[in-house]
Coordinates of C-alpha atoms and ligand atoms in Angstrom, one line a residue:
M1 CA -0.1 0.0 -0.3
K2 CA 0.9 3.0 -0.5
T3 CA -0.8 5.3 2.2
I4 CA 0.5 5.0 5.3
I5 CA -1.3 5.4 7.6
E6 CA -1.3 6.6 12.2
P7 CA -0.6 3.1 13.5
F8 CA -3.0 4.3 15.8
R9 CA -6.9 5.2 16.9
I10 CA -8.6 8.0 19.3
K11 CA -9.6 6.7 22.5
S12 CA -9.7 9.9 23.6
V13 CA -10.1 13.1 22.1
E14 CA -9.0 17.1 23.0
P15 CA -11.9 19.3 21.1
I16 CA -10.0 22.2 19.1
R17 CA -12.0 25.5 19.7
M18 CA -12.2 27.0 15.8
T19 CA -11.3 30.4 15.8
T20 CA -11.8 33.0 12.4
P21 CA -8.9 35.3 11.5
E22 CA -10.3 38.5 12.8
Y23 CA -10.7 36.9 16.3
R24 CA -6.7 35.3 15.4
D25 CA -6.2 39.1 14.4
Q26 CA -7.3 40.6 17.5
C27 CA -4.9 38.0 19.1
I28 CA -2.0 38.7 18.0
R29 CA -2.0 42.3 18.4
D30 CA -2.8 41.7 22.1
A31 CA 0.1 39.6 22.2
W32 CA 2.3 42.3 20.3
Y33 CA 3.1 39.7 17.5
N34 CA 4.7 37.5 19.4
L35 CA 3.3 33.8 19.7
F36 CA 4.8 33.0 22.6
A37 CA 2.3 35.5 24.5
L38 CA -1.0 33.7 22.8
H39 CA -3.5 31.7 24.7
S40 CA -2.6 28.2 23.6
D41 CA -6.3 27.6 23.1
D42 CA -6.4 30.6 20.6
V43 CA -4.4 28.6 17.8
L44 CA -5.2 25.3 16.1
I45 CA -2.6 23.4 15.9
D46 CA 0.1 24.3 17.4
L47 CA 3.6 23.8 16.2
L48 CA 5.7 25.8 18.2
T49 CA 7.6 22.6 19.3
D50 CA 8.0 18.9 19.7
S51 CA 8.8 18.9 23.0
G52 CA 6.6 17.4 26.1
T53 CA 3.7 17.5 23.6
S54 CA 3.4 13.9 22.5
T55 CA 0.2 12.5 23.1
M56 CA 1.0 9.8 25.6
S57 CA -0.6 6.4 24.7
A58 CA -3.3 4.5 26.2
R59 CA -0.9 2.2 28.2
Q60 CA 1.5 4.9 29.6
W61 CA -2.1 6.6 31.0
A62 CA -2.2 3.1 32.5
S63 CA 1.6 3.3 33.5
L64 CA 0.6 6.6 35.5
M65 CA -1.0 4.5 38.3
Q66 CA 1.4 1.8 38.4
G67 CA 3.4 5.0 39.6
D68 CA 4.5 4.3 43.1
E69 CA 5.5 7.7 44.9
S70 CA 8.3 6.3 47.2
Y71 CA 10.9 8.7 48.1
A72 CA 13.6 6.4 48.2
G73 CA 14.1 2.6 46.1
S74 CA 10.9 3.1 43.9
P75 CA 9.5 0.0 41.5
S76 CA 9.2 2.9 39.6
F77 CA 12.1 4.3 39.2
Y78 CA 13.2 0.3 38.4
R79 CA 11.0 -0.4 35.7
F80 CA 12.3 2.7 34.2
K81 CA 16.4 2.0 34.3
A82 CA 15.3 -1.6 33.0
A83 CA 14.2 0.5 29.9
V84 CA 17.0 3.0 29.2
E85 CA 18.8 -0.2 29.6
N86 CA 17.1 -2.2 27.2
L87 CA 18.6 0.4 24.7
M88 CA 21.6 2.2 26.5
P89 CA 23.7 -0.5 28.7
F90 CA 25.5 2.4 30.8
K91 CA 26.2 1.8 34.3
Y92 CA 25.4 4.9 35.9
L93 CA 21.5 6.4 35.2
I94 CA 20.4 9.8 37.0
P95 CA 17.0 10.5 36.0
A96 CA 16.6 14.8 36.4
H97 CA 12.8 16.6 35.4
Q98 CA 14.2 17.6 31.9
G99 CA 17.1 17.4 29.9
R100 CA 18.2 20.5 30.2
A101 CA 19.0 19.3 34.2
A102 CA 21.2 16.1 33.2
E103 CA 23.0 19.9 31.5
S104 CA 23.2 21.4 34.3
I105 CA 24.8 18.6 36.2
L106 CA 26.7 16.9 34.3
F107 CA 29.1 20.6 32.7
T108 CA 28.7 22.0 36.8
V109 CA 30.6 18.6 37.6
V110 CA 33.1 18.3 34.3
A111 CA 33.8 21.6 32.4
K112 CA 35.8 24.4 33.6
P113 CA 36.5 27.9 32.1
H114 CA 39.7 26.5 30.7
H115 CA 37.5 24.3 28.3
S116 CA 36.0 24.1 24.6
V117 CA 33.4 21.0 24.2
P118 CA 33.3 20.1 20.8
N119 CA 29.8 19.1 18.9
N120 CA 28.4 18.6 16.0
T121 CA 26.0 21.3 17.2
H122 CA 24.8 22.5 20.0
F123 CA 21.3 23.0 21.2
D124 CA 21.2 26.1 23.2
T125 CA 20.3 24.9 26.7
T126 CA 23.5 22.4 26.1
R127 CA 25.0 25.9 24.5
A128 CA 24.1 27.6 27.9
N129 CA 25.1 25.0 30.2
V130 CA 28.5 24.8 28.5
E131 CA 29.0 29.0 28.6
A132 CA 27.8 29.5 32.3
Q133 CA 30.8 27.1 33.4
G134 CA 32.6 30.2 31.5
A135 CA 33.7 27.1 29.2
E136 CA 33.4 26.9 25.4
A137 CA 30.8 25.8 23.2
V138 CA 31.7 24.7 19.7
D139 CA 30.2 24.1 16.9
L140 CA 31.6 21.4 13.9
V141 CA 29.2 20.0 11.8
V142 CA 29.9 19.4 8.4
P143 CA 29.7 21.6 5.3
E144 CA 26.7 20.6 4.4
G145 CA 24.2 21.4 7.0
H146 CA 25.3 24.8 6.5
H147 CA 23.2 24.9 3.0
P148 CA 19.4 24.3 3.7
E149 CA 18.5 23.5 0.2
L150 CA 21.1 21.2 -0.8
E151 CA 20.0 17.6 -0.2
H152 CA 22.0 15.2 1.5
P153 CA 21.0 11.9 3.4
F154 CA 22.8 12.5 6.6
K155 CA 23.6 16.8 6.9
G156 CA 24.1 16.4 10.7
N157 CA 27.0 14.9 10.6
M158 CA 30.2 16.0 12.5
D159 CA 33.1 17.4 9.6
I160 CA 35.5 14.6 11.3
A161 CA 38.7 16.4 10.2
A162 CA 37.2 20.0 11.8
L163 CA 37.0 17.8 14.9
E164 CA 41.4 16.5 14.5
R165 CA 41.8 20.0 13.8
F166 CA 39.8 21.5 16.9
I167 CA 41.5 19.0 19.0
E168 CA 45.7 19.2 17.8
E169 CA 45.1 23.2 18.6
R170 CA 43.2 23.3 21.7
G171 CA 44.7 20.2 23.5
V172 CA 43.3 17.1 25.0
E173 CA 43.5 18.3 28.3
N174 CA 41.5 21.6 27.5
I175 CA 39.0 19.5 25.8
P176 CA 36.1 17.2 29.1
L177 CA 33.9 15.6 26.8
C178 CA 32.8 15.4 23.1
M179 CA 29.5 15.8 22.0
L180 CA 27.3 14.4 19.4
T181 CA 23.4 15.5 19.2
V182 CA 20.9 13.3 17.7
T183 CA 19.1 14.7 15.6
N184 CA 20.4 17.7 15.4
N185 CA 17.7 19.7 16.6
S186 CA 19.5 23.4 16.0
G187 CA 20.6 22.0 12.6
G188 CA 17.2 21.0 11.1
G189 CA 16.3 17.5 13.2
Q190 CA 19.2 16.3 10.1
P191 CA 20.5 12.8 11.1
V192 CA 24.1 11.5 12.0
S193 CA 25.0 8.1 11.0
M194 CA 26.4 5.8 12.1
E195 CA 29.8 5.6 10.8
N196 CA 30.0 9.2 11.3
I197 CA 29.2 7.8 15.4
R198 CA 32.2 5.5 14.4
Q199 CA 34.6 7.9 12.8
T200 CA 34.3 10.1 15.9
R201 CA 34.7 7.9 18.4
E202 CA 37.5 6.9 17.0
V203 CA 39.3 10.2 17.2
C204 CA 38.2 10.2 20.5
D205 CA 39.8 7.7 21.3
R206 CA 43.0 8.3 19.5
H207 CA 42.9 11.1 22.0
G208 CA 41.0 9.6 25.4
I209 CA 38.3 12.7 24.7
P210 CA 34.7 10.3 26.2
L211 CA 31.7 11.3 23.9
F212 CA 28.6 11.6 24.9
I213 CA 25.9 11.7 23.0
D214 CA 22.6 14.5 23.4
A215 CA 20.3 11.8 23.0
C216 CA 16.9 13.6 23.1
R217 CA 15.9 12.1 19.1
F218 CA 17.8 8.9 19.0
A219 CA 14.8 6.8 17.6
E220 CA 14.3 9.4 15.4
N221 CA 18.2 9.1 14.0
A222 CA 18.5 5.6 13.8
W223 CA 15.0 5.3 11.6
F224 CA 17.0 7.7 9.3
I225 CA 20.0 4.8 9.3
R226 CA 18.6 2.7 9.2
Q227 CA 16.5 4.3 5.7
R228 CA 19.5 5.5 4.6
E229 CA 22.9 3.9 5.3
P230 CA 24.0 0.9 3.4
G231 CA 24.3 -2.2 5.3
Y232 CA 21.2 -1.1 7.8
E233 CA 17.7 -1.4 5.7
D234 CA 16.8 -4.8 7.3
T235 CA 18.3 -3.9 10.8
P236 CA 16.0 -3.9 13.9
V237 CA 15.0 0.1 15.1
V238 CA 16.9 -1.7 18.7
D239 CA 19.8 -2.7 17.8
I240 CA 20.8 0.4 15.8
V241 CA 20.3 1.8 18.7
R242 CA 21.8 0.0 20.4
E243 CA 25.1 0.2 18.1
M244 CA 24.5 3.8 18.3
F245 CA 25.3 4.3 22.1
S246 CA 28.2 1.2 21.8
Y247 CA 30.1 3.8 20.8
A248 CA 29.6 6.7 23.4
D249 CA 30.7 7.0 27.1
G250 CA 27.0 8.6 28.4
C251 CA 24.1 11.0 26.7
T252 CA 22.3 12.8 28.3
M253 CA 18.2 13.0 27.2
S254 CA 14.9 15.6 27.7
A255 CA 12.3 12.7 27.6
K256 CA 9.9 15.5 26.0
K257 CA 11.5 14.5 22.8
D258 CA 11.6 10.8 21.8
G259 CA 10.7 9.8 25.3
L260 CA 7.0 10.5 24.3
A261 CA 6.2 11.6 27.7
N262 CA 5.6 14.9 28.8
I263 CA 8.0 15.9 31.0
G264 CA 11.4 14.3 32.7
G265 CA 15.0 13.4 31.5
W266 CA 18.0 11.4 32.5
L267 CA 22.0 11.4 32.8
A268 CA 24.0 8.4 32.4
M269 CA 27.9 7.6 31.8
N270 CA 30.1 4.6 32.4
N271 CA 32.5 7.1 34.5
E272 CA 31.9 6.2 38.1
E273 CA 33.7 9.4 39.5
W274 CA 32.2 11.6 37.8
A275 CA 29.5 9.8 38.3
V276 CA 29.2 9.9 42.0
Q277 CA 29.8 13.9 41.5
C278 CA 26.7 14.4 39.6
R279 CA 24.6 12.1 42.2
N280 CA 25.3 14.5 44.8
R281 CA 24.7 17.3 42.6
L282 CA 21.6 16.1 41.7
I283 CA 20.6 15.4 45.1
L284 CA 21.7 18.7 45.8
T285 CA 19.4 20.2 43.2
E286 CA 16.6 17.9 41.2
G287 CA 16.2 15.0 44.4
F288 CA 17.1 11.9 45.6
S289 CA 18.8 9.4 42.9
T290 CA 15.8 6.8 42.2
Y291 CA 13.7 10.3 41.0
G292 CA 15.5 13.2 40.3
G293 CA 12.9 15.3 40.5
L294 CA 10.2 13.4 38.2
A295 CA 7.0 11.8 40.4
G296 CA 6.8 7.5 40.6
R297 CA 4.2 8.4 37.6
D298 CA 6.6 10.5 35.5
L299 CA 9.4 8.0 35.8
E300 CA 6.4 5.1 34.7
A301 CA 4.9 6.6 31.4
I302 CA 9.1 7.6 30.5
A303 CA 9.5 3.6 31.0
T304 CA 6.6 2.9 28.5
G305 CA 6.7 5.6 26.4
L306 CA 10.5 4.3 25.3
E307 CA 9.3 0.9 24.3
E308 CA 7.4 2.6 22.3
V309 CA 9.0 4.9 20.4
V310 CA 11.0 2.3 19.6
Q311 CA 8.2 0.4 17.2
E312 CA 8.8 0.7 13.3
D313 CA 5.2 1.6 12.2
Y314 CA 5.2 3.5 15.1
L315 CA 8.8 5.5 13.3
N316 CA 7.4 4.5 10.0
Y317 CA 4.1 6.7 9.9
R318 CA 6.3 9.7 12.2
I319 CA 8.9 10.1 9.8
A320 CA 6.9 9.8 6.5
S321 CA 4.3 12.6 8.4
T322 CA 6.8 15.4 8.7
A323 CA 8.3 14.6 4.9
Y324 CA 4.6 15.1 3.4
V325 CA 3.9 18.5 4.6
E326 CA 7.6 19.2 3.4
R327 CA 6.7 17.7 0.6
H328 CA 3.1 18.8 -0.2
I329 CA 4.6 23.3 0.4
S330 CA 7.8 22.6 -1.8
A331 CA 5.9 21.6 -4.3
V332 CA 4.1 25.1 -4.9
G333 CA 7.3 26.7 -4.8
V334 CA 7.9 27.6 -0.9
P335 CA 11.2 27.2 0.0
T336 CA 12.1 24.7 2.6
M337 CA 15.5 23.3 4.2
K338 CA 15.8 20.1 2.3
P339 CA 15.6 17.2 3.0
A340 CA 12.8 17.1 6.0
G341 CA 13.9 16.3 9.4
G342 CA 12.2 14.2 11.7
H343 CA 10.3 16.4 13.7
A344 CA 9.9 19.8 12.3
V345 CA 9.4 21.2 8.8
Y346 CA 11.8 24.5 8.5
I347 CA 10.5 27.3 6.1
D348 CA 13.2 29.4 4.3
A349 CA 11.4 32.5 4.8
R350 CA 14.2 35.1 3.9
R351 CA 13.9 33.9 0.3
F352 CA 9.7 33.4 0.9
L353 CA 9.7 37.2 1.4
P354 CA 12.4 38.1 -0.3
H355 CA 11.4 42.1 -0.3
I356 CA 11.7 41.7 4.1
Q357 CA 15.5 42.0 4.7
P358 CA 16.6 40.1 7.5
L359 CA 17.0 42.8 10.3
Q360 CA 12.9 43.3 9.6
Y361 CA 12.4 39.6 10.8
P362 CA 10.9 38.6 7.7
G363 CA 10.2 34.7 10.3
Q364 CA 8.4 36.7 12.3
S365 CA 6.2 38.3 9.5
L366 CA 5.6 35.4 8.3
A367 CA 4.8 33.2 12.0
V368 CA 2.2 35.7 12.3
E369 CA 0.6 35.6 9.2
L370 CA 0.3 31.6 9.6
Y371 CA -1.2 31.9 12.5
R372 CA -3.9 35.3 11.8
H373 CA -4.2 33.6 8.8
G374 CA -5.1 30.0 9.5
G375 CA -4.2 29.9 13.4
I376 CA -1.3 28.2 13.4
R377 CA 1.6 28.7 15.5
G378 CA 5.2 27.6 14.8
C379 CA 8.0 29.2 15.5
E380 CA 11.1 32.3 14.2
I381 CA 14.2 31.1 14.7
G382 CA 16.4 33.2 12.5
T383 CA 17.7 37.6 13.4
A384 CA 14.7 37.7 15.8
M385 CA 16.0 35.1 17.7
F386 CA 19.7 35.2 17.6
G387 CA 20.3 38.9 15.7
L388 CA 21.5 40.7 18.5
R389 CA 24.3 40.6 20.2
P390 CA 25.7 40.9 24.2
D391 CA 27.3 44.2 22.9
G392 CA 23.9 45.3 22.0
K393 CA 24.6 45.6 18.3
E394 CA 22.3 43.8 15.6
E395 CA 23.5 41.4 12.8
P396 CA 21.4 39.2 10.3
A397 CA 21.2 35.2 11.5
H398 CA 23.1 33.2 9.6
M399 CA 19.1 32.2 8.0
D400 CA 15.6 33.5 9.1
L401 CA 13.6 30.5 8.8
V402 CA 10.1 29.3 10.5
R403 CA 10.1 26.1 12.4
L404 CA 6.9 24.0 12.1
A405 CA 7.0 21.6 14.5
I406 CA 4.6 18.3 14.3
P407 CA 4.2 17.1 18.4
R408 CA 4.5 13.1 18.2
R409 CA 1.2 11.5 17.6
M410 CA -1.3 14.4 17.7
Y411 CA -2.6 15.2 14.6
T412 CA -4.1 13.9 11.6
Q413 CA -3.3 14.0 8.5
S414 CA -6.5 16.2 7.3
Q415 CA -5.2 18.5 10.2
M416 CA -1.4 18.1 8.5
D417 CA -3.6 19.0 5.0
Y418 CA -4.9 21.4 6.5
V419 CA -1.1 23.5 7.3
V420 CA -0.6 22.9 3.9
E421 CA -3.0 24.8 2.4
V422 CA -2.5 27.7 4.8
V423 CA 1.4 28.0 4.3
Q424 CA 0.3 27.4 0.5
D425 CA -2.5 30.6 0.3
V426 CA 0.1 32.7 2.7
W427 CA 2.0 32.0 -0.1
E428 CA 0.1 33.2 -3.2
R429 CA -0.4 36.8 -1.6
R430 CA 3.4 36.3 0.1
E431 CA 4.4 40.2 -1.9
S432 CA 1.4 41.8 0.5
L433 CA 3.6 40.9 4.3
R434 CA 5.4 43.6 6.2
G435 CA 9.1 43.4 7.8
M436 CA 8.2 43.5 11.8
K437 CA 10.5 45.6 14.6
F438 CA 11.1 45.2 17.7
I439 CA 8.9 48.6 20.3
R440 CA 10.4 46.5 23.3
Q441 CA 13.0 43.9 24.7
P442 CA 15.3 42.4 26.7
K443 CA 19.0 41.9 26.7
A444 CA 18.9 38.2 26.4
L445 CA 16.5 35.8 25.1
R446 CA 14.3 38.4 23.5
H447 CA 11.7 36.4 21.0
F448 CA 10.3 34.6 24.3
T449 CA 9.1 37.9 26.1
G450 CA 9.6 40.8 23.6
R451 CA 6.9 43.7 21.7
F452 CA 6.9 43.7 18.1
A453 CA 5.1 46.1 15.4
Y454 CA 4.9 46.1 12.1
V455 CA 8.0 48.8 10.7
D456 CA 5.0 50.7 9.0
D457 CA 3.3 51.6 11.9
A458 CA 2.8 55.0 13.9
Ligands
PLP1 C1 14.9 19.9 24.3 C2 16.5 19.5 24.3 C3 17.2 19.4 24.9 C4 16.8 20.2 26.5 O1 16.0 19.1 26.9 P1 15.0 19.9 27.8 O2 13.6 19.1 28.3 O3 14.0 21.2 26.7 O4 15.3 20.4 28.7 C5 18.7 19.2 24.6 N1 19.6 18.5 23.9 C6 18.8 19.1 22.3 C7 19.3 18.4 21.2 C8 17.0 19.4 22.8 O5 15.9 19.2 21.3

């Protein structure tokens, strides 16, 4: 069969409150054209993020009732531990309330001010946690990863030659660990090949540097390996996942992504000395080592989620549904990042709106219009987000994108057809969209709370 259907039925529904363009126009004005300031029940299709927004299965809801809320030694922790170790068999497992808490603990323990941490691309919380220790976060993705229009099967790969050079220049003693983010979220959800993980490992081994995987979308990455990397066509996903982690010395994870849960995360590693220090830090900041800031029921939901996220029917549908949206909007000429990522479709707003210069935030203008016209909430990833430098000067970001992140198991194909239609409508009258300006902005992370207006508004 050609049609890939959702491999689930819907047992419980959440009504969407239907709204009109006039109503949404008022909502977005009241929010000062900042999509983060909207009330989410004024949104029809919410594609702001895939983080913590997954639909839980009936089995997950049932496992919540099994949650044991004992302070120490809860059976829910041991179920969670068994589920994680089935996929990522590291010696020490440290639960945390979400991914950035795991990152904060790890880098507090291992990073010093003179250190540098290489990664294919640091996610923003990872970078912030490295920098919070006074260390330097360095991105070494392959050159293909910087070109949105270029087709390449593994645009998330580490640039191995650049990594070698980097280690030579900085010196092994200044590099506490090397990271690999799978899939490469900040680089468009692009995967990393098994060969590249292996090569990264070889370089690290040669210099005695530990390799950690930022594992948030490990299952989506494994599916891309199965689909695109010669030799893995017939390998079960679980075996691909185990092989990926066999090359690593540890990982950080947000269960809000491929944990199919609404909250949670963890840190895992083989180094005992680091693990002891991380655990002590955990007890100080998150909670005891068998719950790490989570309820016992959360650990249960994650354990069940990890069993479901590696199912091949699920991954086949998941990756196909993201690619479906990208294929249909690019078929009418909308410029997108190629190929589609695992969790999101990225519209190239700079090419969509060439009449709006980067410092007038074409991504923000497009994101606002998608909301006003169709009630779709995406996220500007461009100059509004990254253009303000610490010295207060502004410059265009590397790219101006609008990300449509697809929550897991949440929306149906007809809802995605609606998204396609809204993007096409806005594409057809793109010349009418106007540039924007900030009228109020904080010094850091301005995209979350800043206020916008149109440049030609009084
Ligand atoms: C989401 C994410 C994180 C941080 O996880 P949170 O649970 O949001 O704190 C780290 N790395 C990557 C690649 C992510 O996508």
